[in-house]
XYZ file of C-alpha atoms in Angstrom:
654
model
C -107.351 35.185 -13.308
C -103.758 36.053 -12.395
C -101.116 34.426 -14.553
C -98.552 32.840 -12.281
C -95.146 31.591 -13.294
C -92.956 28.923 -11.771
C -90.013 31.092 -10.850
C -87.721 28.909 -8.764
C -86.431 25.375 -9.146
C -85.484 25.211 -5.478
C -89.085 25.307 -4.290
C -89.253 21.520 -4.446
C -86.583 21.211 -1.758
C -87.317 21.244 1.984
C -85.131 24.333 2.470
C -83.901 26.888 -0.062
C -80.541 27.856 1.383
C -79.733 29.686 -1.849
C -82.811 31.888 -1.613
C -82.034 35.600 -1.786
C -84.369 36.241 1.161
C -85.625 33.961 3.972
C -87.845 34.040 7.050
C -85.344 34.847 9.804
C -87.456 35.069 12.973
C -91.079 34.719 14.040
C -92.777 35.337 17.370
C -96.372 34.124 17.264
C -97.220 33.371 20.902
C -96.614 36.572 22.879
C -97.790 37.963 26.246
C -101.434 38.901 26.782
C -103.531 39.226 23.624
C -100.564 38.675 21.322
C -99.622 42.339 20.893
C -95.915 41.736 20.223
C -96.050 39.401 17.204
C -93.225 39.751 14.678
C -92.060 38.317 11.372
C -88.485 39.143 10.420
C -87.003 38.565 6.965
C -83.322 38.490 6.047
C -81.745 38.901 2.626
C -78.437 37.445 1.514
C -77.225 40.911 0.542
C -78.130 44.211 2.296
C -80.561 46.789 0.916
C -82.529 44.166 -1.011
C -85.880 45.240 -2.496
C -88.889 43.102 -1.563
C -91.015 44.343 -4.462
C -92.899 41.371 -5.880
C -92.814 39.335 -2.652
C -95.683 38.448 -0.330
C -96.087 36.658 3.007
C -98.962 34.197 3.376
C -100.149 32.681 6.654
C -101.688 29.211 6.467
C -103.933 27.480 8.965
C -103.030 23.980 10.104
C -105.848 22.314 12.045
C -105.128 20.139 15.051
C -106.029 17.031 13.049
C -103.372 17.942 10.479
C -105.812 18.521 7.615
C -105.661 22.340 7.338
C -103.829 24.001 4.434
C -105.853 27.171 3.762
C -104.571 30.753 3.907
C -105.982 33.201 6.435
C -103.857 36.365 6.014
C -101.599 37.823 3.306
C -99.100 40.710 3.481
C -97.790 42.569 0.430
C -94.072 43.305 0.885
C -93.775 45.715 -2.050
C -92.053 48.954 -1.089
C -89.905 47.390 1.635
C -86.102 47.171 1.474
C -83.854 45.285 3.889
C -81.314 47.230 5.940
C -77.521 47.051 6.177
C -77.831 43.725 8.004
C -80.179 42.446 5.310
C -83.112 42.577 7.757
C -86.642 43.963 7.573
C -89.100 43.693 10.479
C -92.881 43.341 10.355
C -95.033 43.307 13.467
C -97.678 44.774 15.770
C -97.748 48.464 16.643
C -96.445 47.839 20.199
C -93.297 46.048 19.033
C -90.058 47.825 19.902
C -87.996 48.632 17.862
C -90.713 49.782 15.488
C -91.503 47.486 12.548
C -91.166 48.714 8.981
C -94.664 47.386 8.228
C -97.492 46.867 10.688
C -100.190 44.214 10.875
C -102.986 44.031 13.469
C -102.278 42.520 16.882
C -103.327 38.925 17.462
C -103.070 38.223 13.710
C -100.660 35.273 13.691
C -102.147 32.016 14.925
C -100.140 30.011 17.462
C -100.145 26.847 15.404
C -99.641 24.291 14.215
C -99.552 26.657 11.219
C -97.211 27.986 8.563
C -95.853 31.293 7.321
C -94.693 31.224 3.702
C -92.747 33.687 1.559
C -93.733 33.774 -2.127
C -92.663 35.685 -5.174
C -96.197 36.406 -6.326
C -99.062 38.912 -6.129
C -101.483 39.447 -3.249
C -104.624 38.589 -5.214
C -103.202 35.129 -5.953
C -103.887 34.264 -2.305
C -107.356 35.380 -1.246
C -108.554 33.981 2.080
C -108.911 30.176 2.078
C -106.420 29.581 -0.746
C -104.773 26.124 -0.435
C -101.068 26.075 0.417
C -98.807 25.470 -2.565
C -95.113 25.182 -3.371
C -95.533 27.109 -6.637
C -93.475 30.325 -6.480
C -92.487 29.470 -2.892
C -89.237 31.077 -1.723
C -89.159 30.019 1.929
C -91.552 28.782 4.610
C -91.619 27.834 8.270
C -94.068 25.408 9.891
C -94.403 25.976 13.617
C -96.564 25.370 16.668
C -96.530 25.517 20.452
C -96.989 21.784 21.020
C -95.929 18.471 19.526
C -98.995 18.340 17.228
C -97.872 18.110 13.598
C -99.379 20.022 10.648
C -98.927 17.079 8.306
C -101.063 18.447 5.503
C -99.063 21.690 5.445
C -95.813 19.749 5.468
C -96.968 17.882 2.391
C -98.364 20.930 0.577
C -95.232 23.025 1.153
C -92.849 20.060 0.841
C -91.273 20.865 4.223
C -90.836 18.094 6.784
C -89.392 20.151 9.657
C -91.784 21.717 12.196
C -90.506 23.901 15.051
C -92.113 24.035 18.492
C -92.042 27.577 19.909
C -92.895 26.161 23.349
C -90.027 23.654 23.429
C -88.594 25.444 26.503
C -92.062 25.991 28.053
C -91.514 29.711 27.454
C -93.570 30.303 24.290
C -94.833 33.710 25.418
C -91.334 35.080 26.003
C -89.285 33.342 23.289
C -89.274 33.350 19.496
C -88.265 30.969 16.723
C -85.007 32.127 15.096
C -83.125 30.885 12.070
C -79.507 29.902 12.618
C -76.760 30.478 10.074
C -76.900 26.817 9.005
C -80.618 27.089 8.137
C -81.932 25.228 11.193
C -83.994 26.883 13.925
C -83.612 27.555 17.640
C -85.973 29.049 20.252
C -84.691 31.864 22.476
C -85.273 35.472 23.599
C -86.532 37.612 20.652
C -84.030 39.727 18.702
C -86.271 41.916 16.517
C -84.466 43.865 13.764
C -81.072 42.465 14.754
C -79.000 39.522 13.589
C -79.953 36.443 15.580
C -76.304 35.735 16.471
C -75.727 39.234 17.891
C -73.445 40.398 15.069
C -73.879 43.307 12.683
C -75.097 46.876 12.983
C -77.375 47.844 15.885
C -79.694 50.418 14.326
C -81.634 53.273 15.873
C -84.730 53.376 13.685
C -86.501 56.569 12.609
C -90.247 56.458 11.935
C -91.768 59.010 9.535
C -95.362 59.991 10.438
C -97.328 62.575 8.419
C -100.280 64.238 10.177
C -102.541 63.176 7.295
C -102.395 60.706 4.452
C -104.618 62.908 2.285
C -105.066 66.678 2.164
C -106.231 69.362 -0.216
C -104.314 72.178 -1.833
C -104.044 75.105 0.581
C -103.762 72.915 3.704
C -100.858 72.335 6.097
C -99.062 69.038 6.719
C -96.957 68.230 9.786
C -94.291 65.550 9.336
C -93.005 63.954 12.550
C -89.700 62.061 12.815
C -89.243 59.813 15.852
C -86.326 57.541 16.785
C -86.565 54.229 18.636
C -84.379 55.664 21.393
C -82.910 59.113 22.176
C -80.016 59.996 19.880
C -76.456 60.104 21.228
C -75.326 62.566 18.588
C -77.021 65.357 16.651
C -78.843 63.859 13.669
C -79.482 65.965 10.570
C -82.421 64.982 8.377
C -82.978 66.228 4.832
C -86.187 65.615 2.904
C -87.465 65.459 -0.628
C -91.194 65.709 -1.382
C -91.358 65.956 -5.183
C -92.922 63.175 -7.206
C -94.038 63.210 -10.827
C -96.055 66.377 -11.427
C -95.857 67.363 -7.728
C -92.956 69.806 -7.936
C -91.067 72.150 -5.625
C -93.334 75.066 -6.587
C -96.350 73.137 -5.267
C -95.353 73.496 -1.595
C -93.373 75.564 0.882
C -91.680 74.642 4.166
C -88.425 73.550 5.776
C -86.872 70.410 4.287
C -83.888 70.287 6.678
C -84.255 69.599 10.395
C -82.266 68.312 13.359
C -82.791 65.899 16.244
C -80.511 67.201 19.056
C -78.544 64.983 21.446
C -80.813 63.341 24.012
C -83.996 63.967 21.996
C -85.979 61.501 19.937
C -88.287 63.673 17.803
C -88.269 66.484 15.285
C -90.984 67.832 12.996
C -91.561 70.218 10.135
C -94.628 71.888 8.649
C -95.303 71.885 4.923
C -97.908 74.075 3.223
C -99.387 72.601 0.053
C -100.009 75.546 -2.275
C -103.091 76.129 -4.389
C -101.777 76.920 -7.860
C -105.232 77.777 -9.211
C -104.890 75.148 -11.937
C -106.824 71.954 -12.476
C -103.845 69.675 -13.017
C -105.302 66.656 -11.219
C -104.804 64.915 -7.899
C -101.162 64.180 -7.093
C -99.001 62.392 -4.534
C -96.068 63.797 -2.645
C -93.532 61.229 -1.477
C -91.645 61.925 1.755
C -88.117 60.682 1.133
C -85.468 60.912 3.853
C -81.939 61.412 2.571
C -78.793 59.672 3.800
C -78.468 59.289 7.567
C -75.497 58.937 9.878
C -74.097 55.429 10.449
C -76.273 53.460 12.860
C -79.562 55.127 11.907
C -82.180 53.815 9.532
C -85.599 54.982 8.306
C -88.215 52.366 9.080
C -90.807 53.593 6.566
C -89.127 55.798 3.990
C -90.943 56.833 0.776
C -94.163 57.719 2.603
C -96.944 58.816 0.225
C -99.382 61.647 0.969
C -102.308 62.309 -1.357
C -102.732 65.914 -2.542
C -106.237 66.648 -3.814
C -106.654 69.348 -6.444
C -109.346 71.826 -5.350
C -109.708 73.261 -8.856
C -111.586 70.284 -10.312
C -114.365 70.634 -12.874
C -118.006 69.592 -12.441
C -120.077 68.367 -15.390
C -123.667 69.432 -16.016
C -124.947 65.891 -15.634
C -125.250 63.620 -12.619
C -123.530 60.559 -11.266
C -125.259 57.166 -11.512
C -126.358 57.642 -7.878
C -127.916 61.027 -8.757
C -128.775 60.497 -12.414
C -129.902 63.139 -14.879
C -131.585 62.568 -18.225
C -131.466 64.664 -21.385
C -128.501 66.888 -20.523
C -126.227 64.789 -22.748
C -127.499 64.011 -26.242
C -126.415 61.266 -28.580
C -123.602 62.104 -30.986
C -124.718 59.409 -33.434
C -124.488 60.738 -37.009
C -127.725 61.407 -38.836
C -129.010 58.170 -40.361
C -126.735 55.938 -38.226
C -129.598 53.566 -37.412
C -131.795 54.071 -40.504
C -131.096 50.564 -41.853
C -132.965 49.044 -38.879
C -136.358 50.521 -39.771
C -139.083 47.941 -40.369
C -136.870 44.930 -39.608
C -137.586 42.244 -37.042
C -136.103 39.143 -35.384
C -132.803 37.811 -36.682
C -132.801 40.276 -39.573
C -132.943 43.167 -37.121
C -130.089 41.710 -35.078
C -127.979 41.185 -38.205
C -128.605 44.732 -39.429
C -127.558 46.058 -36.042
C -124.367 43.977 -36.129
C -123.649 45.309 -39.611
C -123.563 48.802 -38.084
C -121.558 48.227 -34.895
C -119.120 45.671 -36.389
C -118.694 47.271 -39.823
C -115.126 46.359 -40.882
C -114.943 49.469 -43.056
C -115.542 51.795 -40.124
C -115.088 50.213 -36.700
C -111.673 50.302 -35.025
C -109.984 47.993 -32.502
C -107.564 49.514 -30.021
C -105.170 47.987 -27.512
C -106.003 47.002 -23.941
C -103.410 49.533 -22.839
C -105.482 52.299 -24.440
C -108.484 51.350 -22.299
C -106.935 53.072 -19.264
C -107.018 56.441 -21.034
C -110.503 55.718 -22.367
C -111.847 54.962 -18.879
C -110.181 58.042 -17.406
C -112.471 60.031 -19.699
C -115.498 57.818 -20.308
C -115.936 56.866 -16.630
C -114.951 60.259 -15.249
C -116.899 61.280 -12.159
C -119.268 64.099 -13.222
C -118.873 65.700 -9.784
C -115.041 65.809 -9.985
C -113.125 65.353 -13.219
C -110.021 64.160 -11.324
C -111.850 60.986 -10.317
C -113.418 57.972 -12.005
C -116.773 56.452 -11.053
C -116.506 52.851 -9.832
C -119.536 50.969 -11.085
C -120.391 48.118 -8.683
C -119.321 49.887 -5.477
C -121.111 53.077 -6.585
C -118.467 55.586 -5.532
C -115.700 57.704 -6.989
C -111.945 57.291 -6.661
C -109.039 59.459 -7.743
C -107.614 58.616 -11.140
C -104.094 58.274 -9.776
C -105.188 55.195 -7.811
C -105.195 53.105 -10.991
C -103.556 49.744 -10.227
C -100.067 49.448 -11.672
C -98.511 47.027 -9.163
C -99.363 43.632 -7.771
C -101.771 44.725 -5.057
C -105.456 45.307 -5.796
C -106.220 46.708 -2.333
C -107.102 50.414 -2.483
C -106.794 50.605 -6.268
C -109.161 50.599 -9.235
C -108.672 48.628 -12.425
C -110.426 47.507 -15.623
C -113.494 45.303 -15.205
C -114.685 43.194 -18.144
C -118.464 42.951 -17.873
C -118.367 39.931 -20.180
C -115.530 38.063 -18.403
C -112.376 37.575 -20.446
C -112.116 33.818 -20.011
C -115.814 33.264 -20.706
C -115.656 35.445 -23.787
C -112.630 33.618 -25.161
C -110.610 36.818 -25.587
C -108.194 36.753 -22.630
C -105.001 38.570 -23.577
C -106.403 39.200 -27.046
C -104.846 42.642 -27.525
C -101.648 44.427 -26.563
C -101.180 45.933 -23.099
C -99.137 48.733 -24.647
C -101.083 52.014 -25.103
C -100.505 53.463 -28.555
C -103.141 56.204 -28.738
C -106.327 57.015 -30.573
C -104.637 57.323 -33.970
C -103.234 53.774 -33.927
C -105.812 51.061 -34.496
C -106.596 47.841 -36.356
C -109.619 46.967 -38.503
C -112.046 44.514 -36.952
C -115.223 42.583 -37.740
C -117.931 40.475 -36.118
C -115.718 37.359 -36.049
C -112.785 39.190 -34.426
C -113.504 37.848 -30.933
C -110.048 38.882 -29.641
C -111.059 42.529 -30.057
C -113.516 41.962 -27.211
C -110.514 42.037 -24.888
C -110.231 45.810 -25.342
C -113.776 46.797 -26.347
C -114.486 49.718 -24.022
C -118.255 49.381 -24.388
C -118.098 46.518 -21.852
C -115.083 47.575 -19.759
C -115.618 49.773 -16.723
C -113.533 51.343 -13.980
C -113.959 49.242 -10.829
C -112.608 48.758 -7.339
C -109.879 46.124 -7.559
C -111.188 43.952 -4.735
C -114.778 44.030 -5.990
C -113.566 43.177 -9.494
C -111.802 40.142 -8.037
C -114.872 39.162 -5.986
C -117.143 39.332 -9.015
C -114.770 37.103 -10.974
C -116.427 35.120 -13.788
C -119.876 34.968 -12.231
C -123.206 35.409 -13.989
C -125.486 38.326 -13.206
C -128.812 38.282 -11.408
C -130.699 35.384 -9.885
C -128.733 33.722 -7.115
C -125.391 34.808 -8.591
C -123.765 38.265 -8.745
C -125.978 41.160 -7.642
C -123.306 43.549 -6.419
C -121.944 44.384 -2.979
C -124.293 44.092 -0.006
C -126.450 47.187 0.341
C -125.669 48.630 -3.095
C -128.409 50.654 -4.798
C -128.136 48.802 -8.116
C -127.378 51.900 -10.204
C -125.070 49.785 -12.383
C -127.513 47.057 -13.329
C -128.960 48.673 -16.450
C -125.438 49.612 -17.546
C -124.369 45.961 -17.267
C -127.437 44.772 -19.173
C -126.897 47.190 -22.059
C -123.182 46.343 -22.236
C -123.971 42.631 -22.510
C -126.703 43.231 -25.103
C -124.057 45.077 -27.128
C -121.482 42.285 -26.787
C -123.966 39.580 -27.818
C -124.699 41.481 -31.049
C -121.221 42.861 -31.770
C -119.367 39.509 -31.630
C -120.317 36.199 -33.178
C -120.104 33.405 -30.636
C -121.230 35.409 -27.602
C -124.699 34.660 -26.254
C -126.960 35.676 -23.387
C -128.890 32.818 -21.800
C -131.477 32.328 -19.086
C -130.341 31.062 -15.714
C -126.801 30.846 -14.397
C -124.578 28.585 -16.508
C -121.263 27.385 -15.149
C -118.665 30.105 -14.606
C -116.393 28.089 -16.903
C -118.848 28.183 -19.823
C -117.265 29.760 -22.905
C -119.365 32.133 -24.995
C -122.398 32.269 -22.687
C -123.420 34.391 -19.729
C -126.655 34.811 -17.785
C -129.165 35.658 -16.571
C -131.005 37.076 -19.609
C -134.263 37.500 -17.694
C -132.545 39.594 -15.043
C -130.766 41.673 -17.676
C -134.018 42.511 -19.467
C -135.556 43.533 -16.151
C -132.513 45.646 -15.233
C -132.705 47.411 -18.595
C -136.154 48.664 -17.579
C -135.604 49.392 -13.891
C -132.271 51.209 -14.324
C -132.767 53.273 -17.501
C -129.926 54.775 -19.523
C -128.895 58.135 -18.067
C -126.603 61.006 -19.043
C -123.559 59.262 -17.574
C -124.029 56.334 -19.963
C -124.769 58.588 -22.918
C -121.603 60.598 -22.288
C -119.445 57.446 -22.149
C -121.172 56.160 -25.309
C -120.301 59.414 -27.077
C -116.676 59.337 -25.898
C -116.030 55.687 -26.794
C -117.472 56.414 -30.235
C -114.578 58.857 -30.851
C -112.144 55.949 -30.396
C -113.894 52.857 -31.709
C -116.172 54.526 -34.280
C -119.111 52.435 -33.109
C -121.793 52.974 -30.502
C -123.722 50.919 -28.004
C -127.174 51.084 -29.625
C -128.848 49.865 -26.443
C -127.902 53.146 -24.768
C -129.220 55.206 -27.689
C -132.372 53.024 -27.931
C -132.808 50.820 -24.813
C -136.090 49.499 -26.273
C -134.083 47.559 -28.871
C -133.259 44.952 -26.225
C -136.843 43.701 -26.166
C -136.949 43.433 -29.978
C -133.759 41.352 -30.123
C -133.732 39.449 -26.812
C -137.144 39.913 -25.259
C -140.902 39.912 -25.621
C -140.960 41.974 -28.836
C -138.770 39.539 -30.784
C -140.400 39.158 -34.194
C -142.059 42.584 -34.087
C -141.011 45.212 -36.579
C -138.703 47.891 -35.232
C -139.435 51.548 -35.815
C -137.295 54.003 -33.924
C -139.130 56.278 -31.487
C -138.565 60.006 -31.541
C -134.981 61.152 -31.450
C -133.034 60.774 -28.237
C -133.410 64.509 -27.578
C -137.181 64.499 -28.115
C -137.529 61.272 -26.149
C -137.033 63.159 -22.877
C -139.857 65.209 -21.383
C -137.914 68.183 -20.112
C -141.061 69.951 -18.869
C -142.173 67.134 -16.595
C -141.906 67.891 -12.866
C -142.129 65.291 -10.090
C -142.267 66.671 -6.547
C -141.761 66.800 -3.606
C -138.623 64.638 -3.314
C -138.156 63.213 -0.730
C -141.811 62.519 -0.018
C -143.742 60.717 2.695
C -146.717 59.287 0.836
C -147.854 61.698 -1.892
C -146.212 62.755 -5.162
C -147.227 65.437 -7.691
C -146.692 65.052 -11.448
C -147.022 68.083 -13.732
C -146.131 68.794 -17.353
C -148.025 65.830 -18.846
C -150.383 66.968 -21.621
C -151.670 63.579 -22.740
C -152.415 60.229 -21.185
C -149.360 58.548 -19.633
C -148.538 55.314 -17.813
C -146.778 55.679 -14.466
C -144.848 52.673 -13.137
C -142.917 52.523 -9.879
C -140.039 50.059 -9.437
C -137.867 49.212 -6.466
C -134.155 49.766 -7.007
C -133.919 45.982 -7.538
C -136.337 46.231 -10.500
C -139.490 44.888 -8.832
C -142.689 46.654 -9.942
C -144.732 47.865 -6.949
C -147.190 50.344 -8.489
C -148.726 51.226 -11.873
C -151.483 53.579 -12.983
C -152.610 55.782 -15.877
C -152.674 59.578 -15.556
C -153.785 62.500 -17.741
C -152.541 66.013 -16.982
C -151.549 67.230 -13.531
C -151.942 64.385 -11.034
C -151.478 63.785 -7.319
C -150.653 60.176 -6.533
C -150.878 58.402 -3.203
C -147.900 56.061 -2.802
C -148.644 53.275 -0.374
C -145.112 51.862 -0.413
C -142.406 51.191 2.148
C -139.633 53.651 2.938
C -136.830 53.449 0.363
C -135.517 54.492 -3.045
C -137.637 53.892 -6.146
C -137.509 54.586 -9.888
C -140.616 56.113 -11.465
C -141.138 55.584 -15.208
C -143.599 57.940 -16.930
C -144.373 56.849 -20.491
C -146.638 58.245 -23.218
C -147.093 56.904 -26.735
C -143.974 58.720 -27.920
C -142.014 59.734 -24.854
C -140.432 58.283 -21.725
C -139.195 59.921 -18.531
C -137.511 58.343 -15.489
C -137.104 59.898 -12.042
C -135.560 58.639 -8.799
C -138.049 58.837 -5.912
C -137.127 58.784 -2.221
C -139.910 57.792 0.169
C -139.312 58.559 3.849
């Protein structure tokens, strides 16, 4: 959960006249399908950064009981102009807004628009209105109906009627210099009293927001109205590792008198090096008095075409046996012949050994994930687990917004594990570490064996929920390639740390030390077997933490500690290398109704599972076999198991 601080004392007052920035004008009821909506902010001093501010729109029902949010806008990256003004609005608004939102977004009321100093993910849809971190707010409508619940929640008693003159579609609500409001003809991106600078805005529009090395980019500059004097524009494109030698093109251009556009072409050069995806930032230099850039600091993604491809597959196209375990010889020898609680304790003695195992900081986890969760098909990307797709590494979330970014997902939720904030957020590298043990629950905060790269919004949606059953089963339509990974991570956590337990069912999301559903996790461990992607991340994390996830090296251990084999003696199967049947062939894939299996010399059990882990077919084979598959169209996992070996293959039935 986001930690939120009470930043302002003035939020308890009806109006914050001392606020550095306020809501200056709104136009919610506009002609037609509301295509000219605006929200204008004004700062006390010009050129004020709005980083760390958000706008939240709240619904107020006609009976006065509504207080829930329905839309949130992140203001980070915006700066007010020489009049202290910044304009937000629909694409058809003229002059052009500095930030757009879809037409017909703002409800006509009775509703509220509130300005907070907070982060976007603190206000998901249907969040109750609050005065915590509130900077300014306006409650409005187009009738006399009062939004009493919003007035109470925001501690604001004044409500303004946009239709007071019976001209709601052609007038806006504007703040006066004394802090009260009036309704009159809109004055977008201008002082409401007619004073100040009248700007001619320049919009910067790149022909693409993402391109690859070797491609061309056109950058268009367009003014609100034709210029009355020649305007010279100078650009800068460098940012971080994206340097002047990475592109060529004209960075100085002119808009002549009477014109309103100018453009330049930039070629992004292929340097032949794999130095990662980058971002150029289009920055317009100083302009003549009376001109302003409406969207300066425009980012364009530059994709490196010289990326590397690993010799193993992604979780959506898994391979098995290409990556072998790096566990030292004898690493698991102490488990042989043990059973039940003794087996679990012996396993904990290995993976929580205070003489060997290392705890790193939460800040270090970013570097770990950039390597451990690297997309095998492109080493400049990470693989996002639940959403089953890749994303460039440079999209790691560093600001307040989670939209379009990836971040660190704790498979065993922080609050439920009791280790929230347990380690430093400062990265100090692989050579700086602390000793740890089985009782060191705070180390779970940065234990990379249960932390994965994930889409920020999906991470937030998953929250503290349990897995399986009627609780979290991933995004709609996902293939479930992450389910075995989750199961094996939780098996590890429940052995590595005292006080963490896996239970059947779905306990409360506020339960400390427990998470479910154990039955689902055991099933997922079978239906989504450990692949090369998991083995590679296990090997890499071992170089940092000096411990391994044994349930990736030996997935069968889960049944001996948590499942049906509890109480049976454990004897390790053949080594991880020998445990894969490299000679086995399963074909054709895709298939319609018949599958061939070759390379089996002895008797083997063949089991077919749906991607959700439901068994739909099982038989015994011996030698080359043709099987008739009377199953529905879809994706399946086929397990082929002999007395000493196991092989898993994804099957597509058309």
